[in-house]
Short mmCIF file of N, CA and C in Angstrom, two decimals:
data_model
loop_
_atom_site.label_atom_id
_atom_site.label_comp_id
_atom_site.label_asym_id
_atom_site.label_seq_id
_atom_site.Cartn_x
_atom_site.Cartn_y
_atom_site.Cartn_z
N UNK A 146 15.51 -9.40 -0.48
CA UNK A 146 16.15 -8.15 -0.80
C UNK A 146 15.33 -7.00 -0.23
N UNK A 147 15.94 -6.12 0.51
CA UNK A 147 15.25 -5.01 1.13
C UNK A 147 15.27 -3.81 0.20
N UNK A 148 14.11 -3.18 0.06
CA UNK A 148 13.97 -2.01 -0.80
C UNK A 148 14.48 -0.77 -0.05
N UNK A 149 15.16 0.13 -0.75
CA UNK A 149 15.75 1.32 -0.13
C UNK A 149 14.87 2.56 -0.25
N UNK A 150 13.65 2.43 -0.75
CA UNK A 150 12.74 3.56 -0.88
C UNK A 150 12.20 3.91 0.51
N UNK A 151 12.25 5.19 0.84
CA UNK A 151 11.76 5.65 2.14
C UNK A 151 10.32 6.12 1.98
N UNK A 152 9.44 5.58 2.81
CA UNK A 152 8.03 5.94 2.75
C UNK A 152 7.77 7.24 3.53
N UNK A 153 6.85 8.04 2.99
CA UNK A 153 6.44 9.27 3.66
C UNK A 153 5.37 8.99 4.72
N UNK A 154 4.56 7.97 4.49
CA UNK A 154 3.47 7.60 5.39
C UNK A 154 3.38 6.08 5.45
N UNK A 155 2.71 5.57 6.49
CA UNK A 155 2.53 4.12 6.63
C UNK A 155 1.13 3.81 7.13
N UNK A 156 0.58 2.73 6.60
CA UNK A 156 -0.71 2.21 7.05
C UNK A 156 -0.47 0.78 7.53
N UNK A 157 -0.88 0.49 8.75
CA UNK A 157 -0.78 -0.86 9.31
C UNK A 157 -2.14 -1.52 9.19
N UNK A 158 -2.26 -2.43 8.23
CA UNK A 158 -3.51 -3.16 8.01
C UNK A 158 -3.35 -4.63 8.37
N UNK A 159 -2.37 -4.94 9.21
CA UNK A 159 -2.15 -6.33 9.63
C UNK A 159 -3.36 -6.80 10.43
N UNK A 160 -3.86 -7.97 10.06
CA UNK A 160 -5.01 -8.55 10.74
C UNK A 160 -6.34 -8.15 10.12
N UNK A 161 -6.33 -7.20 9.20
CA UNK A 161 -7.57 -6.77 8.54
C UNK A 161 -7.78 -7.57 7.27
N UNK A 162 -9.03 -7.89 6.99
CA UNK A 162 -9.37 -8.68 5.81
C UNK A 162 -9.95 -7.79 4.72
N UNK A 163 -9.93 -8.30 3.50
CA UNK A 163 -10.46 -7.63 2.32
C UNK A 163 -11.89 -7.14 2.61
N UNK A 164 -12.19 -5.91 2.28
CA UNK A 164 -11.44 -4.93 1.50
C UNK A 164 -10.72 -3.89 2.36
N UNK A 165 -10.61 -4.11 3.66
CA UNK A 165 -10.09 -3.06 4.55
C UNK A 165 -8.67 -2.60 4.25
N UNK A 166 -7.71 -3.47 3.91
CA UNK A 166 -6.38 -2.94 3.59
C UNK A 166 -6.40 -1.92 2.44
N UNK A 167 -7.16 -2.22 1.39
CA UNK A 167 -7.26 -1.29 0.26
C UNK A 167 -8.00 -0.02 0.67
N UNK A 168 -9.05 -0.15 1.44
CA UNK A 168 -9.80 1.04 1.86
C UNK A 168 -8.95 1.96 2.72
N UNK A 169 -8.16 1.39 3.63
CA UNK A 169 -7.27 2.20 4.46
C UNK A 169 -6.19 2.87 3.62
N UNK A 170 -5.65 2.14 2.64
CA UNK A 170 -4.64 2.71 1.75
C UNK A 170 -5.24 3.85 0.92
N UNK A 171 -6.43 3.64 0.39
CA UNK A 171 -7.08 4.67 -0.42
C UNK A 171 -7.33 5.94 0.40
N UNK A 172 -7.81 5.78 1.62
CA UNK A 172 -8.08 6.92 2.47
C UNK A 172 -6.80 7.72 2.74
N UNK A 173 -5.71 7.04 3.04
CA UNK A 173 -4.45 7.73 3.31
C UNK A 173 -3.91 8.39 2.04
N UNK A 174 -3.98 7.69 0.90
CA UNK A 174 -3.48 8.25 -0.35
C UNK A 174 -4.23 9.52 -0.75
N UNK A 175 -5.51 9.61 -0.41
CA UNK A 175 -6.29 10.80 -0.72
C UNK A 175 -5.77 12.03 0.04
N UNK A 176 -5.09 11.80 1.15
CA UNK A 176 -4.55 12.88 1.97
C UNK A 176 -3.12 13.24 1.60
N UNK A 177 -2.54 12.50 0.67
CA UNK A 177 -1.12 12.66 0.32
C UNK A 177 -0.95 13.45 -0.97
N UNK A 178 0.22 14.06 -1.11
CA UNK A 178 0.56 14.79 -2.33
C UNK A 178 1.07 13.82 -3.38
N UNK A 179 0.83 14.10 -4.66
CA UNK A 179 1.38 13.27 -5.72
C UNK A 179 2.90 13.14 -5.57
N UNK A 180 3.38 11.91 -5.76
CA UNK A 180 4.81 11.65 -5.65
C UNK A 180 5.24 11.12 -4.30
N UNK A 181 4.43 11.35 -3.26
CA UNK A 181 4.76 10.81 -1.95
C UNK A 181 4.57 9.29 -1.97
N UNK A 182 5.24 8.61 -1.03
CA UNK A 182 5.20 7.15 -0.99
C UNK A 182 4.52 6.67 0.28
N UNK A 183 3.61 5.72 0.11
CA UNK A 183 2.89 5.10 1.21
C UNK A 183 3.37 3.66 1.36
N UNK A 184 3.66 3.27 2.59
CA UNK A 184 3.99 1.87 2.90
C UNK A 184 2.77 1.25 3.57
N UNK A 185 2.26 0.18 2.98
CA UNK A 185 1.10 -0.53 3.53
C UNK A 185 1.57 -1.89 4.01
N UNK A 186 1.29 -2.21 5.26
CA UNK A 186 1.56 -3.54 5.81
C UNK A 186 0.24 -4.29 5.86
N UNK A 187 0.19 -5.43 5.19
CA UNK A 187 -1.05 -6.21 5.16
C UNK A 187 -0.74 -7.70 5.27
N UNK A 188 -1.55 -8.39 6.06
CA UNK A 188 -1.39 -9.83 6.22
C UNK A 188 -2.47 -10.62 5.48
N UNK A 189 -3.47 -9.94 4.94
CA UNK A 189 -4.54 -10.60 4.20
C UNK A 189 -3.98 -11.19 2.91
N UNK A 190 -4.13 -12.50 2.69
CA UNK A 190 -3.61 -13.11 1.45
C UNK A 190 -4.18 -12.47 0.19
N UNK A 191 -5.39 -11.94 0.24
CA UNK A 191 -6.01 -11.32 -0.93
C UNK A 191 -5.34 -10.00 -1.30
N UNK A 192 -4.61 -9.40 -0.39
CA UNK A 192 -3.95 -8.12 -0.66
C UNK A 192 -2.94 -8.25 -1.80
N UNK A 193 -2.38 -9.43 -1.99
CA UNK A 193 -1.41 -9.65 -3.06
C UNK A 193 -2.04 -9.35 -4.42
N UNK A 194 -3.32 -9.58 -4.54
CA UNK A 194 -4.07 -9.29 -5.77
C UNK A 194 -4.73 -7.91 -5.68
N UNK A 195 -5.33 -7.62 -4.53
CA UNK A 195 -6.13 -6.40 -4.38
C UNK A 195 -5.31 -5.12 -4.47
N UNK A 196 -4.17 -5.06 -3.85
CA UNK A 196 -3.40 -3.81 -3.83
C UNK A 196 -2.85 -3.47 -5.22
N UNK A 197 -2.22 -4.41 -5.95
CA UNK A 197 -1.80 -4.06 -7.31
C UNK A 197 -2.97 -3.64 -8.21
N UNK A 198 -4.10 -4.33 -8.08
CA UNK A 198 -5.28 -3.98 -8.89
C UNK A 198 -5.78 -2.58 -8.53
N UNK A 199 -5.85 -2.28 -7.25
CA UNK A 199 -6.25 -0.94 -6.80
C UNK A 199 -5.33 0.12 -7.40
N UNK A 200 -4.03 -0.11 -7.37
CA UNK A 200 -3.07 0.87 -7.91
C UNK A 200 -3.31 1.10 -9.40
N UNK A 201 -3.51 0.02 -10.15
CA UNK A 201 -3.76 0.15 -11.59
C UNK A 201 -5.03 0.95 -11.87
N UNK A 202 -6.06 0.68 -11.10
CA UNK A 202 -7.35 1.31 -11.34
C UNK A 202 -7.41 2.77 -10.88
N UNK A 203 -6.57 3.15 -9.93
CA UNK A 203 -6.69 4.47 -9.33
C UNK A 203 -5.57 5.44 -9.71
N UNK A 204 -4.63 5.00 -10.54
CA UNK A 204 -3.58 5.90 -11.00
C UNK A 204 -2.39 6.02 -10.06
N UNK A 205 -2.28 5.13 -9.09
CA UNK A 205 -1.12 5.10 -8.21
C UNK A 205 -0.14 4.06 -8.76
N UNK A 206 1.10 4.07 -8.27
CA UNK A 206 2.12 3.17 -8.79
C UNK A 206 2.65 2.27 -7.67
N UNK A 207 2.48 0.97 -7.84
CA UNK A 207 3.06 0.01 -6.90
C UNK A 207 4.54 -0.09 -7.22
N UNK A 208 5.37 0.40 -6.31
CA UNK A 208 6.80 0.43 -6.54
C UNK A 208 7.49 -0.87 -6.18
N UNK A 209 6.99 -1.51 -5.10
CA UNK A 209 7.70 -2.68 -4.58
C UNK A 209 6.81 -3.38 -3.57
N UNK A 210 6.99 -4.68 -3.44
CA UNK A 210 6.35 -5.42 -2.35
C UNK A 210 7.36 -6.46 -1.88
N UNK A 211 7.33 -6.71 -0.57
CA UNK A 211 8.25 -7.70 0.01
C UNK A 211 7.69 -8.21 1.33
N UNK A 212 8.15 -9.40 1.71
CA UNK A 212 7.75 -9.97 2.98
C UNK A 212 8.26 -9.10 4.12
N UNK A 213 7.41 -8.94 5.12
CA UNK A 213 7.76 -8.16 6.32
C UNK A 213 7.23 -8.92 7.52
N UNK A 214 7.97 -9.91 7.95
CA UNK A 214 7.51 -10.78 9.03
C UNK A 214 6.35 -11.63 8.54
N UNK A 215 5.23 -11.59 9.26
CA UNK A 215 4.06 -12.38 8.87
C UNK A 215 3.18 -11.62 7.88
N UNK A 216 3.59 -10.44 7.47
CA UNK A 216 2.81 -9.61 6.56
C UNK A 216 3.62 -9.37 5.28
N UNK A 217 3.02 -8.59 4.39
CA UNK A 217 3.69 -8.11 3.20
C UNK A 217 3.66 -6.59 3.23
N UNK A 218 4.79 -5.98 2.88
CA UNK A 218 4.88 -4.52 2.81
C UNK A 218 4.78 -4.11 1.34
N UNK A 219 3.90 -3.15 1.08
CA UNK A 219 3.69 -2.63 -0.27
C UNK A 219 4.08 -1.16 -0.27
N UNK A 220 4.89 -0.75 -1.23
CA UNK A 220 5.27 0.65 -1.37
C UNK A 220 4.53 1.21 -2.59
N UNK A 221 3.71 2.24 -2.34
CA UNK A 221 2.86 2.82 -3.37
C UNK A 221 3.20 4.30 -3.52
N UNK A 222 3.50 4.71 -4.76
CA UNK A 222 3.72 6.14 -5.03
C UNK A 222 2.37 6.74 -5.41
N UNK A 223 2.01 7.79 -4.71
CA UNK A 223 0.75 8.48 -4.94
C UNK A 223 0.75 9.10 -6.35
N UNK A 224 -0.29 8.82 -7.11
CA UNK A 224 -0.39 9.31 -8.49
C UNK A 224 -1.07 10.65 -8.58
#
């Protein structure tokens, strides 16, 4: 099922290993206004755990995640 939320920004972390997908997402989220949506593409299997945990700890909201080819796309609303 494809999510209909439109992202304001995108980070391509395909091929990067832990902790780089989360670090790239954090850096971009720091530049964004609250309420904006970031789409993170990550192929690291650990991102399935790391990105939701990062969102919980940092006050951002994981809206959706879905397969995107060989990666997973995560939609995060900036808190």
